[in-house]
Short mmCIF file of C-alpha atoms in Angstrom, two decimals:
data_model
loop_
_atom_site.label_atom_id
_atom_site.label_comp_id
_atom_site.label_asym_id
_atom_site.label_seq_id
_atom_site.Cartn_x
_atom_site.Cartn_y
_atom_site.Cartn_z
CA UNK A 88 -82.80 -139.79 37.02
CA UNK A 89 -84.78 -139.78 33.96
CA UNK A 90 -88.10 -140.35 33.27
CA UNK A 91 -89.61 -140.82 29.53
CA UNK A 92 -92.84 -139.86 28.66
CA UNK A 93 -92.83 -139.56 24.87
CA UNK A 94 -93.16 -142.33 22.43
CA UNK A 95 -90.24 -140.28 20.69
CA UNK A 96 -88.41 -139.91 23.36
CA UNK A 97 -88.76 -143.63 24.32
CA UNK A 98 -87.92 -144.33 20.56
CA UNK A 99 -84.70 -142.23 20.65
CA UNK A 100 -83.37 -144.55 23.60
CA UNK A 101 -84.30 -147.52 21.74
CA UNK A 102 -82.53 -146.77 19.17
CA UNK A 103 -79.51 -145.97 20.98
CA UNK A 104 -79.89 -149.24 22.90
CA UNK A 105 -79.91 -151.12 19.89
CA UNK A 106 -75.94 -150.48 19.52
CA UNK A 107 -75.10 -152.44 22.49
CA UNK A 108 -74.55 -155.65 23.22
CA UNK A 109 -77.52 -156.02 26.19
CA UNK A 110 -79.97 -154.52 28.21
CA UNK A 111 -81.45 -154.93 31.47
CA UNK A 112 -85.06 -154.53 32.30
CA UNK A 113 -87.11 -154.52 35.51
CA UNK A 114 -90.95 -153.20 35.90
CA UNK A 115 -93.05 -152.09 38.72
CA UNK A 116 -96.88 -153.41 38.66
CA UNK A 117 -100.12 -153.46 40.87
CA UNK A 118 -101.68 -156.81 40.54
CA UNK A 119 -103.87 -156.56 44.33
CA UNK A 120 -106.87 -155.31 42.98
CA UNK A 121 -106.96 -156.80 38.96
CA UNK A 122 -106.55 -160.29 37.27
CA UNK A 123 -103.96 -158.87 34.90
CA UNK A 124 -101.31 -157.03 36.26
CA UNK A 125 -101.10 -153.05 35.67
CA UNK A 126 -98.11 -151.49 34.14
CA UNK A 127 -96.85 -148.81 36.48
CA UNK A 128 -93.48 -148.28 35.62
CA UNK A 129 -90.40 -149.79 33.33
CA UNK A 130 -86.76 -149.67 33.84
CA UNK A 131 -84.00 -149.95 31.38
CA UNK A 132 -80.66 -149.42 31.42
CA UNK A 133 -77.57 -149.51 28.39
CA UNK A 134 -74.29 -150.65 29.71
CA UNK A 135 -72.15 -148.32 31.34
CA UNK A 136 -71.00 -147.83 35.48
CA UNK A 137 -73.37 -145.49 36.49
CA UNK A 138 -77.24 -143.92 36.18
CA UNK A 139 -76.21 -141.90 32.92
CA UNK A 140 -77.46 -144.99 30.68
CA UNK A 141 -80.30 -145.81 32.62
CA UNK A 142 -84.03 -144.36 32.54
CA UNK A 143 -87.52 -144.77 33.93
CA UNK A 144 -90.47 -144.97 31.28
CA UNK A 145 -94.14 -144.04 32.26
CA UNK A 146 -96.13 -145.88 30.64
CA UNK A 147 -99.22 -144.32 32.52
CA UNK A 148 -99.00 -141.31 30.34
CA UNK A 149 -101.45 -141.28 27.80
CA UNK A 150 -99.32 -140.53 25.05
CA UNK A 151 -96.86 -142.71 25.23
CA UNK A 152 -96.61 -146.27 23.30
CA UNK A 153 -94.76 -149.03 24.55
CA UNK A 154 -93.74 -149.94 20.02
CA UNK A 155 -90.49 -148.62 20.18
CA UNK A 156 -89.50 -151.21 23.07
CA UNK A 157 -91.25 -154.20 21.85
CA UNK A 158 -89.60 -153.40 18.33
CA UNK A 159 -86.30 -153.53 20.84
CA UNK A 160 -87.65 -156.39 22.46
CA UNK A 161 -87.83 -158.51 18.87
CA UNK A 162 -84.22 -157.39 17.99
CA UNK A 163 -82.28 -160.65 18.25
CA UNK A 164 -78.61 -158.70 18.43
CA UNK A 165 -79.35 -157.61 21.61
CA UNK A 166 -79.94 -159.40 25.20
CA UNK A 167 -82.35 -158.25 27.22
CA UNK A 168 -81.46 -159.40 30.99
CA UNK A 169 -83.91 -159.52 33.79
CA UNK A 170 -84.02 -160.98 37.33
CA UNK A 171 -86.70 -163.30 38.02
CA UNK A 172 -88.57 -162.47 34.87
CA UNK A 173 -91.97 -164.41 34.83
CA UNK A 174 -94.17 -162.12 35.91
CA UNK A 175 -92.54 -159.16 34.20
CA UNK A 176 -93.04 -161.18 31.10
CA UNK A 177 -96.30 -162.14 31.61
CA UNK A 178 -97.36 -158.36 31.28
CA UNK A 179 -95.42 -157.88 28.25
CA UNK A 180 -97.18 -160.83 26.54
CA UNK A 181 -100.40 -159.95 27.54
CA UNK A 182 -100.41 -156.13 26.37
CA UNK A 183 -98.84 -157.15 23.31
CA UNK A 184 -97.93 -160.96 22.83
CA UNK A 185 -94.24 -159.75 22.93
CA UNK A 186 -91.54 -161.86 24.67
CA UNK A 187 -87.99 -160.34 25.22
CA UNK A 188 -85.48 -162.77 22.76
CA UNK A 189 -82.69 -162.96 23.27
CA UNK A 190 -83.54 -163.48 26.98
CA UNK A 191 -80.93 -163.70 30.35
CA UNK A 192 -82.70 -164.31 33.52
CA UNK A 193 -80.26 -163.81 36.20
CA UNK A 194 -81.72 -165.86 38.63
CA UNK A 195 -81.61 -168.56 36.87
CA UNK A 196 -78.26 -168.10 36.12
CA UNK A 197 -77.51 -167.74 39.36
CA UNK A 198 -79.33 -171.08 40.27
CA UNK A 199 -76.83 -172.59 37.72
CA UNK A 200 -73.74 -170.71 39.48
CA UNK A 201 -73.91 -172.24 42.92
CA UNK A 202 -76.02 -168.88 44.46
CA UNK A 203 -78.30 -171.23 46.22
CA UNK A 204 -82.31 -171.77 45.49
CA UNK A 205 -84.30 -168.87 43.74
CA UNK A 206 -81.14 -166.39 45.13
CA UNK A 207 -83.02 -162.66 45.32
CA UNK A 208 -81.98 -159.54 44.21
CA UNK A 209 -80.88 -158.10 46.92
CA UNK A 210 -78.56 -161.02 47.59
CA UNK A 211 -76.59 -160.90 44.08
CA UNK A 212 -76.32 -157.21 44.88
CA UNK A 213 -74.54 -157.40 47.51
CA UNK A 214 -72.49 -161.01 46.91
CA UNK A 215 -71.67 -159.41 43.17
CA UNK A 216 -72.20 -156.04 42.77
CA UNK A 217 -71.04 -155.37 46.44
CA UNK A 218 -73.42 -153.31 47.43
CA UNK A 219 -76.82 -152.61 49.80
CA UNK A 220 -80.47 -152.04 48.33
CA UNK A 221 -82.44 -149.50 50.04
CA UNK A 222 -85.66 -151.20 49.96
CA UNK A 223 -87.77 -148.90 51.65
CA UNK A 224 -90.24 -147.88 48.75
CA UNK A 225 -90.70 -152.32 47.76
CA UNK A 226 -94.43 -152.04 48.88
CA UNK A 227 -95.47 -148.69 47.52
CA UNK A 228 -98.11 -147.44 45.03
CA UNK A 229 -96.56 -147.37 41.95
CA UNK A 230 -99.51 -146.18 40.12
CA UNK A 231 -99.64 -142.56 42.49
CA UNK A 232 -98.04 -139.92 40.81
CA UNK A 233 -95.42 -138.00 41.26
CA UNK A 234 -93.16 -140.61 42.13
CA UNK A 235 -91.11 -140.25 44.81
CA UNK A 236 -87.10 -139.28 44.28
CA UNK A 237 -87.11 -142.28 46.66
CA UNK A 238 -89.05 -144.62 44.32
CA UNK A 239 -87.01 -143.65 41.02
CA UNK A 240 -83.71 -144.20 42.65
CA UNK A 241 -85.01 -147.37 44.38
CA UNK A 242 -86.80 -148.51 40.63
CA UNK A 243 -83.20 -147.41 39.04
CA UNK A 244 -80.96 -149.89 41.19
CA UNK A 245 -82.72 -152.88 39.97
CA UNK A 246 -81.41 -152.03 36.43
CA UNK A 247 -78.31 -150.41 36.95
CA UNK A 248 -76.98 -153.36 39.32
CA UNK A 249 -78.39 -155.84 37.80
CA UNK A 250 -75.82 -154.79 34.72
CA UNK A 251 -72.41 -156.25 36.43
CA UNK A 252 -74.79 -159.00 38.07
CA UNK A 253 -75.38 -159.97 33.99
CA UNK A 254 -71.60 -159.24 33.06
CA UNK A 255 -70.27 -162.00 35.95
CA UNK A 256 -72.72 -164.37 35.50
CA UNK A 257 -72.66 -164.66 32.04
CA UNK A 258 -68.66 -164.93 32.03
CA UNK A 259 -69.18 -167.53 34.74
CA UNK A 260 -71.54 -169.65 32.95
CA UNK A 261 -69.23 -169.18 29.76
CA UNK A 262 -65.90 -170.51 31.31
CA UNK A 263 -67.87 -173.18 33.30
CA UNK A 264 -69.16 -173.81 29.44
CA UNK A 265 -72.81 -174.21 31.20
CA UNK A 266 -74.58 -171.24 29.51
CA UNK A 267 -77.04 -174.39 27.43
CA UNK A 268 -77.94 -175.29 30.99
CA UNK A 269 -79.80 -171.79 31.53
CA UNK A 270 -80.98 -171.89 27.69
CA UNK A 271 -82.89 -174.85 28.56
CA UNK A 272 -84.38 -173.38 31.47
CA UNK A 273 -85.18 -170.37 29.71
CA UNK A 274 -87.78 -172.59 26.98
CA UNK A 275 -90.77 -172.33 29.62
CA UNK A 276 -90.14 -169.02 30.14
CA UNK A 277 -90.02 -167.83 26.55
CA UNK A 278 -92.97 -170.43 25.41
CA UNK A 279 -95.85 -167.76 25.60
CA UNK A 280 -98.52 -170.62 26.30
CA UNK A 281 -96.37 -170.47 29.77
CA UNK A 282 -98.47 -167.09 30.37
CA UNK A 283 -102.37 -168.19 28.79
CA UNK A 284 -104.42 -169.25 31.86
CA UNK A 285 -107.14 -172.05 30.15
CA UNK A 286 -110.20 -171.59 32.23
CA UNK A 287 -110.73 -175.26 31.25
CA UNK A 288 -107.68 -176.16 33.28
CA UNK A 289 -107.90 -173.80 36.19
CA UNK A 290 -109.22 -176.83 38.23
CA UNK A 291 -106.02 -178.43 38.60
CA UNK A 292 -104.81 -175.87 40.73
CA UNK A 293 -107.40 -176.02 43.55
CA UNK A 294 -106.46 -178.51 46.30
CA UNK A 295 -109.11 -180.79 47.17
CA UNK A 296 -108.85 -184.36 49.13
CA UNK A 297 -112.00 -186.22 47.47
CA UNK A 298 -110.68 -187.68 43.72
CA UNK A 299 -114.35 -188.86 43.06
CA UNK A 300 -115.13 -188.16 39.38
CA UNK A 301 -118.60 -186.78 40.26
CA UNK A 302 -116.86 -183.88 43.07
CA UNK A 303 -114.55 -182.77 40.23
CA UNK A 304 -116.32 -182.53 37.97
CA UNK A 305 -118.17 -179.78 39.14
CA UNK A 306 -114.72 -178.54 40.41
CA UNK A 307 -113.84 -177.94 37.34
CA UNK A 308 -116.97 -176.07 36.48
CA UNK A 309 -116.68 -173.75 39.75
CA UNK A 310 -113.29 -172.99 38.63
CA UNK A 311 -113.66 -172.63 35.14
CA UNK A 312 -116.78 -170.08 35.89
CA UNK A 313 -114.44 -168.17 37.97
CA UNK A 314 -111.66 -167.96 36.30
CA UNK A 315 -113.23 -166.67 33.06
CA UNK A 316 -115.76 -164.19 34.63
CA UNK A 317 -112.64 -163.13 36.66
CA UNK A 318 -110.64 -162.53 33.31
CA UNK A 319 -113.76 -160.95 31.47
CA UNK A 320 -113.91 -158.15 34.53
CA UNK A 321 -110.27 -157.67 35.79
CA UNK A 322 -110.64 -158.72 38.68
CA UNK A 323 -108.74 -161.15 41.32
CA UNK A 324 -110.09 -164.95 40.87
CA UNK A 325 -110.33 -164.35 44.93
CA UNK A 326 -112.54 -161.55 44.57
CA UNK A 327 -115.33 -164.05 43.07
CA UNK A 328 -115.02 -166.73 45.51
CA UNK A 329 -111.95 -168.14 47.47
CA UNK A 330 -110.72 -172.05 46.87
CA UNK A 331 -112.25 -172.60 50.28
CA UNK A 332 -115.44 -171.62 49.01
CA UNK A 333 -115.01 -173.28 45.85
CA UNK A 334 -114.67 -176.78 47.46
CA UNK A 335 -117.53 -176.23 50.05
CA UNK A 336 -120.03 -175.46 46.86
CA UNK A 337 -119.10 -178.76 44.81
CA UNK A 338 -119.42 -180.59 48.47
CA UNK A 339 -123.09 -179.08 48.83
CA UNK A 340 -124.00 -178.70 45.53
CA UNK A 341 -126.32 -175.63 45.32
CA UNK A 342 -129.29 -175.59 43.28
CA UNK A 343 -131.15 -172.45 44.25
CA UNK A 344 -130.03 -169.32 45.60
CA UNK A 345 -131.94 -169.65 48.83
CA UNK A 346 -128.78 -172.85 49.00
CA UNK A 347 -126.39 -170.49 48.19
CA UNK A 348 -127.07 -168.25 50.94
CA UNK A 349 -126.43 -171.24 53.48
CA UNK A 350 -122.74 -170.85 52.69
CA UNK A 351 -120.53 -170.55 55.57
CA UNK A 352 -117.10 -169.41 53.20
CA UNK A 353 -118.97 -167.56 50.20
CA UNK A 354 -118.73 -163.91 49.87
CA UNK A 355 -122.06 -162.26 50.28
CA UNK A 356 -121.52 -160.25 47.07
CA UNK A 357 -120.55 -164.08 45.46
CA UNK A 358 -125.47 -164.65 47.15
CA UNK A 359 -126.78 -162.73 43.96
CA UNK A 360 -126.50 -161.41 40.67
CA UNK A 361 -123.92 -162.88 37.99
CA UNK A 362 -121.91 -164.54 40.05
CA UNK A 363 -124.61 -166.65 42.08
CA UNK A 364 -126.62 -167.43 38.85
CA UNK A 365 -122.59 -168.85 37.34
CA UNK A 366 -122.13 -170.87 40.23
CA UNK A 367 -125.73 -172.02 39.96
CA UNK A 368 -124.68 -173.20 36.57
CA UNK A 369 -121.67 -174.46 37.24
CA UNK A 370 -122.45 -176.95 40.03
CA UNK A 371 -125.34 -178.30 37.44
CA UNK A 372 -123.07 -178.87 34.82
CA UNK A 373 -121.30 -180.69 37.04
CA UNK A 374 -123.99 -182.27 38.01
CA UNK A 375 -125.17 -183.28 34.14
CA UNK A 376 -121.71 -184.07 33.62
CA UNK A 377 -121.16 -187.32 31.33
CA UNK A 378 -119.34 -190.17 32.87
CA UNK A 379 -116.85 -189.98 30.23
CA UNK A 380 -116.22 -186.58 30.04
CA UNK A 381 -115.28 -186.22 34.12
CA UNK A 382 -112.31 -185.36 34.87
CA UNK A 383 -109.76 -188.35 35.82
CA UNK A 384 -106.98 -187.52 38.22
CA UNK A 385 -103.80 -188.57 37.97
CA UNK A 386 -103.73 -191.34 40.47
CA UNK A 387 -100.19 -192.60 39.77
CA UNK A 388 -98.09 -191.14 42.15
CA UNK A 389 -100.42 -191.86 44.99
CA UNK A 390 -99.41 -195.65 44.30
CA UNK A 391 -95.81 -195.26 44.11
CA UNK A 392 -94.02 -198.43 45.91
CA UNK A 393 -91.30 -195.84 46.95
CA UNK A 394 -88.19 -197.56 48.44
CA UNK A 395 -87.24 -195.57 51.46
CA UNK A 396 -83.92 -196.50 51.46
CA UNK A 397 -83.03 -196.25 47.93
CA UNK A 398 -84.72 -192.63 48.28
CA UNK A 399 -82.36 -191.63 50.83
CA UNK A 400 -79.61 -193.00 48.98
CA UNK A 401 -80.63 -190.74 46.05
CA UNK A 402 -80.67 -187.52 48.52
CA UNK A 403 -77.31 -188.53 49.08
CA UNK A 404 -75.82 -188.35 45.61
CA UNK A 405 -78.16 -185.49 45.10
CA UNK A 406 -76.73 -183.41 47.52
CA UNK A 407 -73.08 -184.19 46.70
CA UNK A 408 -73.76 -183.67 42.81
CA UNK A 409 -74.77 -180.43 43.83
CA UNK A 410 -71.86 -179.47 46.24
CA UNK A 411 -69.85 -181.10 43.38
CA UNK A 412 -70.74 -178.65 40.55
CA UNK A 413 -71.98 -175.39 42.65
CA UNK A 414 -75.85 -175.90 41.31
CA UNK A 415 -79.11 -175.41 43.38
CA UNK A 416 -80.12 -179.22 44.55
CA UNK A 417 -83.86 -177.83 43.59
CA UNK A 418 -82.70 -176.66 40.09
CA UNK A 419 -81.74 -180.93 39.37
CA UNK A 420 -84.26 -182.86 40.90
CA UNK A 421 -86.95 -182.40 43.52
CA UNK A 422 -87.93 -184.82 46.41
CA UNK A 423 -91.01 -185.82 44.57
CA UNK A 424 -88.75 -187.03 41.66
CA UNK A 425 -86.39 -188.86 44.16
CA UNK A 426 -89.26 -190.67 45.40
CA UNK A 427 -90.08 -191.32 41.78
CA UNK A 428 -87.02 -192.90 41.00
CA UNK A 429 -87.11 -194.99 43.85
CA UNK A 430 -90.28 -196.57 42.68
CA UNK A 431 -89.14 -197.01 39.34
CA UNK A 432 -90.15 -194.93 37.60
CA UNK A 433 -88.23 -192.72 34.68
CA UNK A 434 -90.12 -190.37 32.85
CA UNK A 435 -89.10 -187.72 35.99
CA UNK A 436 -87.50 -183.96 34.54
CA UNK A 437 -83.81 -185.38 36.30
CA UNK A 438 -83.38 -188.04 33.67
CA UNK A 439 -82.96 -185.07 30.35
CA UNK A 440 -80.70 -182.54 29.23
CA UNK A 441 -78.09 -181.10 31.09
CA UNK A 442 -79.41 -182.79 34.56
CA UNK A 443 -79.28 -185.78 33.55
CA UNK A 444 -75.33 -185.49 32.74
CA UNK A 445 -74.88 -184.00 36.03
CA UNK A 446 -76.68 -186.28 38.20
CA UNK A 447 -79.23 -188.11 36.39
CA UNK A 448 -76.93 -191.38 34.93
CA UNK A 449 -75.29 -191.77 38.11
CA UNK A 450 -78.88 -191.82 39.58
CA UNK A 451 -79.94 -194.44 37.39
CA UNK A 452 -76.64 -196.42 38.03
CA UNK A 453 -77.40 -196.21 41.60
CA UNK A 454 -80.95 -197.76 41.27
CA UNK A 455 -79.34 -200.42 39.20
CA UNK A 456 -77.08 -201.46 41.47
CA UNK A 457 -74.11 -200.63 39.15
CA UNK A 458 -72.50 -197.83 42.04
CA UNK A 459 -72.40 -197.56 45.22
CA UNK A 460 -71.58 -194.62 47.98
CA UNK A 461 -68.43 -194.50 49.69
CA UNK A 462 -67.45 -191.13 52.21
CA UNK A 463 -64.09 -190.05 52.95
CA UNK A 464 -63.65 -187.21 55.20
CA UNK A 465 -66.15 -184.72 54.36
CA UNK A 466 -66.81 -186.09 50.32
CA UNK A 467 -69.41 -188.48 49.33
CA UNK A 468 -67.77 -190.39 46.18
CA UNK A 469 -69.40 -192.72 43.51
CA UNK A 470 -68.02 -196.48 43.91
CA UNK A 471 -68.06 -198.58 40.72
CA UNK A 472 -69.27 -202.25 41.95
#
């Protein structure tokens, strides 16, 4: 098992990498204790049936640079396959706003194969590749060193399996003739906006009950508060103040610290210093907040005249598109889009591309009265009325 720690030896590999066709890629990160994830360790591997074409890279040694693989990274001749690749590309972008192209990301592939919701890693190992993961060193620290001869061989088999995981899925999805279906899942993926947290828009992601324009508004400036001074310091938007905490504050709205200290969910660090005089801030320029420049929530949904029986129909087709063509039910249309449909509406992710082939015209057929269902046996088959 070898490990790189020189930029030229790195280089040399690259270089040799270049000659084949793909290459497959894991990492191994801490992200517990920072907002951006640390690099601890990379894994590559070249073609080939065993660990002779595969290495470990350091990139915790200090005089090693990561240029060599990026340059590898831009090089459109070869694929560069990973397994559930977001957050492995997320680091990538952020140290150097690189992302792998071409990419493969075998879950998704597998998604598109018939191997069931978000299949793991350790499930295509063994239902492709045959074989059992020891995954006894998932949950150490990466970032001790030396590494274990446990870790290395344990970092190694998720690039050297993941090889003949690529090879079948990509002949599968090529004599199905479905390999455009994971292209166009790939777009968010590859789209590095996918991986730039807004502070302006880190609202939307805390869960709150009261819509009033007033209460988000100073949401929004609780959240974008934390979310940058979280980014400025590397550390875990948690570590400032939970969502919990978040929503109490723009409920009480805080105007002195002597308020803040009345806080049943905020941290005590979160009473004083920078962070108490931000949220201080925050909650009175949400406060100060213009009428027209509060946030409006998208309402819509919430008055959706769904039609419970035309919903279930829907599942029904759903689920035998899916049995039907071997793709995750999740992968064409969610129950929230279902619902959608029902109510009429048809701006929903089920009516484009390659779903809407596959189930997304016989939906619409269905709402229009045009089909019907009919079962016989154990099949659920499309009637034409």
């Amino acid at each position: 098992m070898k490990t790189l720690t020189t930029t030229q030896e790195l280089a040399n590999f690259c270089t040799e990498a270049a000659q084949h066709d793909y290459i497959t890629v894991d990492t191994e990160f801490l992200r517990e204790r920072t907002y951006y994830s640390k690099l601890c360790l990379i894994q590559l591997a070249m073609p080939g049936k065993d660990e002779s074409n595969a290495v470990l890279v350091d990139p915790l040694e200090n005089d090693l640079s990561l240029e060599p693989l990026y340059a590898l990274f831009r090089d459109s001749s070869v694929v560069k396959v990973f397994h559930a690749a977001r957050q492995d590309l997320e680091i990538f972008y952020v140290d150097a706003g690189v992302i792998p192209t071409p990419l493969f990301d075998t879950q998704v592939a597998a998604m598109v194969c018939g191997f069931g919701d978000q299949a793991g890693y350790e499930t295509l190992v063994r239902k492709i590749a045959k074989q059992q993961l020891d995954k006894s060193s998932r949950f150490t620290d990466w970032s001790r060193r030396p590494l274990t001869e446990a870790q290395k061989k344990y970092a190694l088999a998720d690039v050297t399996h993941l090889r003949q995981i690529y090879e079948f899925l990509a002949k599968k999805l090529h004599d199905t003739g479905r390999a455009a279906w994971v292209e166009e899942e790939l777009q968010s993926l590859t789209d590095g906006e996918t991986y730039v947290v807004k502070p302006d828009e880190a609202w939307k992601r805390v869960k709150t009950r009261n819509t009033s324009a007033k209460f988000l508004a100073i949401v929004r400036e609780l959240a974008r508060f934390r979310e940058a001074h979280a980014q400025s310091r590397n550390i875990p938007r948690n570590r400032v103040f939970k969502d919990d905490a978040l929503v109490e504050l723009a409920s009480t709205k805080p105007t002195s610290h002597k308020d803040l200290s009345r806080s049943r969910l905020l941290l005590r660090e979160a009473r004083k210093g920078d962070v108490a005089d931000g949220i201080l801030q925050a909650v009175a320029a949400g406060l100060n907040c213009p009428p027209e420049k509060m946030p409006k929530p998208d309402k819509s949904r919430e008055k959706l005249q769904v039609n419970p029986a035309l919903a279930d129909l829907l599942r029904v087709l759903l689920k035998a598109k899916t049995e039907s063509y071997g793709v995750a039910s999740k992968l064409i249309a969610s129950a929230a889009d279902l619902d959608a449909l029902s109510a009429g509406l048809r701006d929903v992710p089920a009516l484009h591309g390659w779903r809407n082939d596959v189930f997304g015209q016989d939906a619409m057929r269905l709402c229009e009265g045009k089909i019907a269902l009919a079962a016989k046996g154990g099949e659920i088959r499309t009637v034409e009325l």
